[in-house]
XYZ file of C-alpha atoms in Angstrom:
463
model
C -0.043 -0.007 -0.010
C 1.333 3.691 -0.606
C 2.526 5.496 2.192
C 0.677 7.932 4.165
C 1.080 11.707 3.145
C 0.758 13.970 6.566
C -0.611 17.400 6.174
C -0.373 20.175 8.556
C -1.937 23.572 8.803
C -1.348 26.169 11.595
C -3.686 29.001 13.105
C -1.265 31.087 15.383
C -2.688 33.509 17.894
C 0.180 36.574 18.527
C -0.551 39.336 21.384
C -0.030 42.614 19.875
C 2.791 44.361 22.010
C 0.512 47.445 23.006
C -0.088 49.389 26.015
C -3.531 48.864 26.067
C -6.319 46.732 24.796
C -7.817 46.171 21.376
C -11.133 48.155 21.571
C -10.814 49.868 25.404
C -8.173 51.651 27.380
C -7.387 49.456 29.969
C -3.817 48.651 30.606
C -2.085 45.374 29.255
C 0.409 43.550 31.748
C 1.187 40.002 32.619
C 0.571 38.332 36.055
C -1.281 41.446 37.362
C -3.745 40.893 40.040
C -7.020 39.227 39.056
C -9.384 41.315 37.653
C -7.447 44.701 38.232
C -7.218 45.648 34.448
C -10.952 45.501 33.441
C -13.042 48.380 31.684
C -16.668 48.651 31.481
C -16.496 47.811 28.006
C -14.287 44.622 28.752
C -16.722 43.101 31.067
C -19.612 43.812 28.769
C -21.541 46.635 30.632
C -24.813 47.444 28.451
C -23.888 50.615 26.559
C -20.359 50.326 26.382
C -18.290 50.577 22.802
C -15.802 49.633 21.197
C -13.019 52.154 20.112
C -10.392 50.588 17.957
C -6.540 50.604 18.941
C -4.532 52.882 16.204
C -1.358 51.037 17.724
C -2.951 47.193 17.287
C -3.859 48.345 13.576
C -0.277 49.411 12.754
C 1.291 46.255 14.332
C -1.205 43.964 12.291
C -0.117 45.939 8.847
C 3.558 45.855 9.684
C 3.382 42.160 10.332
C 1.391 41.604 7.114
C 3.923 43.419 5.170
C 6.786 41.436 6.622
C 5.259 38.363 5.694
C 4.441 39.494 2.082
C 0.667 39.902 2.399
C -1.659 42.131 0.570
C -2.973 44.714 2.974
C -6.729 45.544 2.478
C -7.315 48.835 2.489
C -10.930 48.018 3.638
C -11.285 45.482 6.301
C -14.421 44.464 8.222
C -15.133 43.287 11.791
C -17.447 40.458 12.745
C -18.704 39.112 15.853
C -17.992 35.213 16.539
C -20.379 33.877 19.179
C -19.076 31.491 21.671
C -20.791 30.682 25.342
C -18.094 30.587 27.421
C -17.875 31.900 31.320
C -14.725 34.169 30.454
C -16.417 35.929 27.262
C -18.810 38.123 29.242
C -20.293 39.594 25.948
C -21.059 35.879 24.576
C -19.297 36.801 21.499
C -15.818 37.660 20.262
C -15.048 40.789 17.712
C -13.017 39.287 14.902
C -12.193 39.541 11.258
C -13.967 36.582 9.532
C -15.238 38.031 6.068
C -12.447 40.870 4.846
C -9.537 40.232 7.136
C -6.430 43.246 7.310
C -4.124 41.145 5.314
C -4.386 38.124 2.858
C -2.193 35.875 0.366
C 1.265 35.940 1.685
C 4.302 33.903 2.731
C 6.703 32.871 5.344
C 10.124 31.247 4.186
C 12.053 29.237 7.037
C 14.797 26.976 7.026
C 15.523 23.376 8.926
C 18.125 20.933 9.405
C 18.163 17.765 7.362
C 18.863 14.584 9.763
C 20.100 16.874 12.502
C 22.790 17.879 10.466
C 23.453 21.800 10.667
C 25.423 21.953 7.681
C 22.564 20.427 5.640
C 19.932 23.027 5.761
C 16.603 23.262 3.597
C 14.524 26.205 3.092
C 10.867 25.924 2.720
C 7.576 28.299 2.215
C 4.385 28.167 4.074
C 1.534 30.102 2.358
C -0.283 32.630 4.663
C -3.879 32.403 4.081
C -4.635 35.801 6.298
C -4.064 37.714 9.234
C -6.750 38.935 11.217
C -7.542 41.402 14.458
C -9.529 39.898 17.024
C -9.796 40.196 20.910
C -8.887 37.659 23.273
C -10.787 35.920 25.905
C -10.402 36.299 29.817
C -9.314 33.184 31.659
C -10.929 30.521 33.580
C -9.218 29.424 37.032
C -10.801 25.974 38.162
C -10.669 25.101 41.697
C -11.084 21.524 42.201
C -10.829 21.680 46.045
C -13.739 23.530 46.086
C -15.392 22.856 42.945
C -15.814 26.181 41.299
C -14.261 28.044 38.617
C -13.157 31.427 39.075
C -13.037 33.956 36.037
C -10.025 36.579 35.521
C -11.169 39.382 32.847
C -7.609 41.031 32.617
C -6.994 39.473 29.176
C -10.185 39.749 28.034
C -10.037 42.227 25.012
C -6.377 42.044 24.700
C -5.250 42.771 20.930
C -4.538 39.263 19.044
C -3.458 38.913 15.309
C -4.199 35.250 14.262
C -2.041 34.241 11.391
C -3.522 31.673 9.232
C -1.048 29.428 7.681
C -2.126 27.156 4.583
C -1.435 23.257 5.094
C 1.570 23.230 3.509
C 3.515 21.394 6.089
C 3.961 17.785 6.427
C 5.589 17.125 10.067
C 6.392 18.390 13.667
C 10.121 19.631 12.425
C 8.464 21.642 10.046
C 5.532 23.299 11.685
C 8.231 24.163 14.680
C 10.495 25.530 12.408
C 7.883 27.730 10.715
C 6.619 28.998 13.799
C 10.195 29.867 15.328
C 11.052 32.007 12.343
C 7.616 33.554 12.661
C 8.274 34.356 16.389
C 11.870 35.971 15.529
C 9.910 38.282 12.599
C 7.393 39.062 15.264
C 10.143 40.225 18.067
C 12.487 41.744 15.352
C 9.235 44.098 14.162
C 8.201 44.649 17.888
C 4.489 43.893 16.965
C 4.291 40.848 19.652
C 6.698 40.179 22.118
C 5.527 36.480 21.363
C 6.984 34.998 24.797
C 5.298 31.500 24.485
C 5.592 31.081 28.195
C 3.613 33.882 28.777
C 0.751 33.003 26.199
C 1.611 35.340 24.007
C 1.999 32.981 21.022
C -0.317 30.227 20.968
C -0.616 27.836 18.098
C -3.431 25.464 17.231
C -2.022 22.784 14.640
C -4.726 21.202 12.103
C -3.536 17.674 11.004
C -4.741 15.114 8.876
C -3.061 12.014 6.697
C -3.918 10.471 3.522
C -2.716 8.340 0.370
C -1.321 9.974 -2.478
C -3.522 10.929 -5.129
C -6.471 10.614 -2.931
C -8.446 13.751 -1.214
C -7.163 15.186 1.905
C -8.238 13.148 5.285
C -10.568 14.032 7.980
C -8.649 16.237 10.298
C -8.270 17.256 13.698
C -7.162 20.434 15.493
C -4.534 20.318 18.522
C -5.542 23.348 20.392
C -3.286 25.977 22.285
C -0.011 24.483 22.406
C 2.415 26.547 24.276
C 5.855 25.888 23.151
C 7.926 25.168 20.061
C 9.367 21.546 21.332
C 5.477 20.728 22.342
C 4.299 21.793 18.693
C 6.896 19.416 17.094
C 6.056 16.491 19.427
C 2.435 16.934 19.245
C 1.975 17.271 15.362
C 4.291 14.151 15.188
C 2.228 12.261 17.512
C -1.056 12.981 16.020
C 0.197 11.834 12.539
C 1.080 8.534 13.997
C -1.905 8.095 15.855
C -3.818 8.705 12.997
C -1.961 6.577 10.825
C -2.285 3.717 13.187
C -6.142 4.468 13.593
C -6.816 4.140 9.832
C -4.494 1.026 9.624
C -6.303 -0.483 12.209
C -9.653 0.122 10.019
C -11.052 2.710 12.700
C -11.971 6.256 11.322
C -10.661 9.830 12.387
C -13.157 12.181 13.979
C -13.465 15.833 13.418
C -12.487 16.892 17.064
C -10.570 19.186 18.933
C -7.723 17.578 21.231
C -5.312 19.045 23.386
C -1.497 18.054 23.768
C -0.685 16.439 27.308
C 2.852 17.444 27.755
C 3.714 15.153 30.497
C 2.380 12.039 28.644
C 3.839 13.374 25.506
C 0.226 12.401 23.929
C -2.951 14.495 22.572
C -6.015 13.848 23.734
C -9.955 14.539 23.070
C -11.378 17.920 24.233
C -14.453 18.042 22.256
C -15.892 17.507 18.969
C -15.423 20.151 16.521
C -18.407 22.780 16.317
C -19.921 23.500 13.061
C -19.528 27.039 11.869
C -22.912 27.835 12.341
C -22.577 27.374 16.095
C -20.552 30.567 15.749
C -23.426 32.679 14.224
C -20.909 35.081 12.474
C -22.332 38.592 11.796
C -21.224 41.933 11.342
C -20.035 44.070 14.158
C -22.763 46.606 14.183
C -20.692 49.092 16.685
C -17.612 49.295 14.222
C -17.529 51.184 10.917
C -15.181 49.346 8.401
C -11.569 49.738 8.535
C -9.957 52.296 6.440
C -6.097 52.256 5.578
C -4.598 54.609 3.093
C -1.032 54.845 1.293
C 0.664 57.540 -0.393
C -1.378 57.838 -3.336
C -4.735 57.566 -1.766
C -4.064 59.428 1.225
C -6.636 62.799 1.202
C -4.565 65.954 0.961
C -6.507 67.412 4.059
C -6.493 64.509 6.402
C -4.835 64.788 9.693
C -2.013 62.175 9.367
C -2.343 61.208 13.316
C -5.745 59.863 12.234
C -4.882 57.354 9.621
C -2.886 54.784 9.201
C -0.513 55.069 6.185
C 0.634 51.647 4.881
C 3.583 52.937 2.691
C 4.796 54.943 5.656
C 4.506 51.601 7.639
C 6.441 49.645 4.689
C 9.442 52.502 4.597
C 10.240 51.694 8.152
C 10.158 48.068 8.382
C 13.568 46.843 9.922
C 15.993 44.039 8.540
C 14.061 40.911 8.813
C 15.875 37.792 10.466
C 16.604 36.534 6.632
C 18.395 40.003 5.894
C 20.209 39.886 9.177
C 21.427 36.030 8.614
C 22.888 37.351 4.825
C 24.806 40.276 6.563
C 26.301 38.178 9.271
C 27.456 35.771 6.449
C 28.616 38.325 4.545
C 30.207 40.976 7.220
C 32.238 38.129 9.074
C 32.655 34.880 6.612
C 30.899 32.571 9.054
C 28.811 29.432 7.719
C 25.340 30.055 6.848
C 24.286 27.258 9.380
C 25.952 29.418 12.348
C 23.846 32.639 11.330
C 20.980 30.583 12.345
C 22.271 29.509 15.840
C 23.183 33.328 16.187
C 19.620 34.609 15.673
C 17.843 31.674 17.245
C 19.166 32.447 20.551
C 17.864 35.421 21.970
C 20.840 38.207 22.664
C 23.596 35.582 21.115
C 24.108 37.656 18.237
C 24.944 40.885 19.948
C 26.861 38.773 22.356
C 29.039 37.663 19.093
C 29.354 41.305 17.349
C 30.633 42.827 20.698
C 33.085 39.918 21.355
C 34.448 40.327 17.583
C 34.853 44.351 18.197
C 36.812 43.230 21.630
C 39.059 40.993 20.033
C 41.934 40.442 16.885
C 40.818 36.839 16.723
C 39.130 36.280 13.301
C 35.563 36.339 13.730
C 35.449 32.327 12.025
C 37.353 31.461 15.181
C 35.340 33.645 17.564
C 32.048 31.768 16.482
C 33.764 28.482 17.527
C 34.332 29.723 21.050
C 30.725 31.481 21.184
C 28.897 27.851 19.953
C 30.882 25.264 21.158
C 32.107 26.632 24.543
C 29.599 29.573 25.639
C 26.492 28.076 24.451
C 27.114 24.304 25.602
C 27.780 25.937 28.985
C 24.568 28.221 29.045
C 22.603 25.275 27.916
C 23.941 22.831 30.547
C 23.361 25.136 33.267
C 19.707 26.512 31.760
C 20.963 29.981 31.732
C 19.953 32.719 29.009
C 22.665 34.737 27.136
C 21.815 37.741 29.017
C 22.532 35.416 32.471
C 26.161 34.548 31.304
C 28.707 34.729 33.876
C 31.235 35.762 31.422
C 30.590 39.198 29.529
C 31.936 39.623 25.952
C 34.534 41.939 27.338
C 35.615 38.914 29.521
C 35.691 36.760 26.196
C 37.188 39.034 24.252
C 40.141 39.885 26.627
C 40.154 35.755 26.839
C 40.312 35.705 23.188
C 42.943 38.331 22.678
C 45.597 36.432 24.874
C 45.485 33.321 23.011
C 45.743 35.192 19.701
C 48.653 36.863 20.662
C 50.151 33.367 21.795
C 50.182 34.673 25.536
C 48.633 30.997 26.160
C 47.588 27.994 24.732
C 43.806 26.778 23.615
C 44.166 24.256 26.510
C 44.893 27.100 28.975
C 42.566 28.997 27.573
C 39.709 26.673 28.114
C 41.147 26.358 32.002
C 40.732 30.209 32.010
C 37.235 30.179 30.648
C 36.407 27.398 33.446
C 37.471 29.616 36.184
C 35.683 32.574 34.400
C 32.358 30.729 34.711
C 32.646 30.846 38.407
C 31.708 34.603 38.100
C 34.268 35.559 41.037
C 35.214 38.902 38.983
C 38.685 37.840 38.353
C 40.068 38.999 34.897
C 41.559 36.386 32.418
C 45.126 37.994 33.190
C 44.995 37.481 37.075
C 43.797 33.853 36.717
C 46.604 33.512 34.100
C 49.029 34.863 36.457
C 47.374 32.929 39.732
C 47.593 29.290 37.989
C 50.722 29.774 36.253
C 49.224 29.478 32.478
C 51.269 31.970 30.685
C 53.374 30.468 27.498
C 56.946 31.151 28.321
C 59.037 32.875 25.222
C 62.014 32.925 26.824
C 64.518 30.233 25.584
C 66.932 30.553 28.382
C 64.179 30.401 31.129
C 62.840 27.197 29.169
C 66.439 25.603 29.460
C 66.346 26.350 33.151
C 63.310 24.703 33.550
C 64.382 21.536 31.712
C 67.475 21.500 33.512
C 65.630 21.920 36.918
C 63.538 18.657 35.912
C 66.206 16.888 34.688
C 68.341 17.380 37.887
C 65.525 16.286 40.020
C 64.919 13.228 38.498
C 68.541 11.433 38.106
C 67.485 8.096 38.418
C 64.689 8.448 35.631
C 67.336 9.903 33.591
C 70.053 7.323 33.905
C 67.000 4.728 33.567
C 66.348 6.530 30.115
C 70.026 6.863 29.438
C 71.036 3.275 29.735
C 67.797 2.173 27.954
């Protein structure tokens, strides 16, 4: 029988980096006391109306441009009905019919067979990016058998990035989300910290035989780490294949990933679209955006969002930064990925290069093999490193000037990790690690060794 073909599509909710919520002036802050950041609108008191946050619109436009999307100059808001305790209005304001951005693409790279030197680039199509509000949070107190509701998150601005089903495994899904995360952080449109729920991924997974229609898909909801995303997708692909090969059918259901057990578990049957009862949002007019050509002459610039103005101010995206690193420092392309993937590592590398006469290609070896492996072993971030770029630069200078050997440099680095505030030079003097250049001094040391081991010398001479 022909092999199975897995199909993976992603829906990613990114929390917009903004001081206030999408439709209210309430502050956005992680881990604030429950229900301390809730306006009348967030609590859905009758008569309250939404006021659109300009910053959120600009962040969505910027993200759309970075992902090669067409920006719709006229987009619409809709109501999507859910009946959850943490959604007091009974509906979410979203963009179902005409979202802010459509038809984009994201290129990402991944290693083949875990070999960094064998990297391939893939592209996933972006179907759309839409603006929508987040729901609150239900906290289940099992001991008292009650559910408490915290509305701090209710109404926080989200961008939903919908990817076409162009991926085929957990590794591809993880690489695509990591690249998106880097882009969002570079733009500043989302901090995209998964541990704080600022980037949440839903994965749609199905399998079919080549040449046949796509199989029934399941949705794995709210995956909150890139590592878990890869595991959840791969588990779900295997589960579906086993179910079908054993003559069972796949249910169109919503599942959750249990990270402790490493498997997906059923949550609920998939609701039909009619349950959402989409309708136009009556309290918001169409969202109109402009470009340089369509901008009316008498318009106050503070009142409108100009797509061209945002486009001109886009920063270098990760792909461009990587190409510049390769070109400027002569490092390998795969090393440029590692530098960007670890938060703060690129800056650490560039600062170290400025501090030392050592060639960048040799510096990268010390950064990746010594610094990074130490940080990973001790679960530290680059910013928490006990060895600064200044100290590492000093050490590499001593090595480059041949004041010490590479083995001695490793010893000095081991001492520097202790974070006792000593300089490389102080450690070298203390441990007597410096290379001796003076021939006479070397001869004296050798003579002293020979004189102190007369018996051994006689044995060698006699052979």
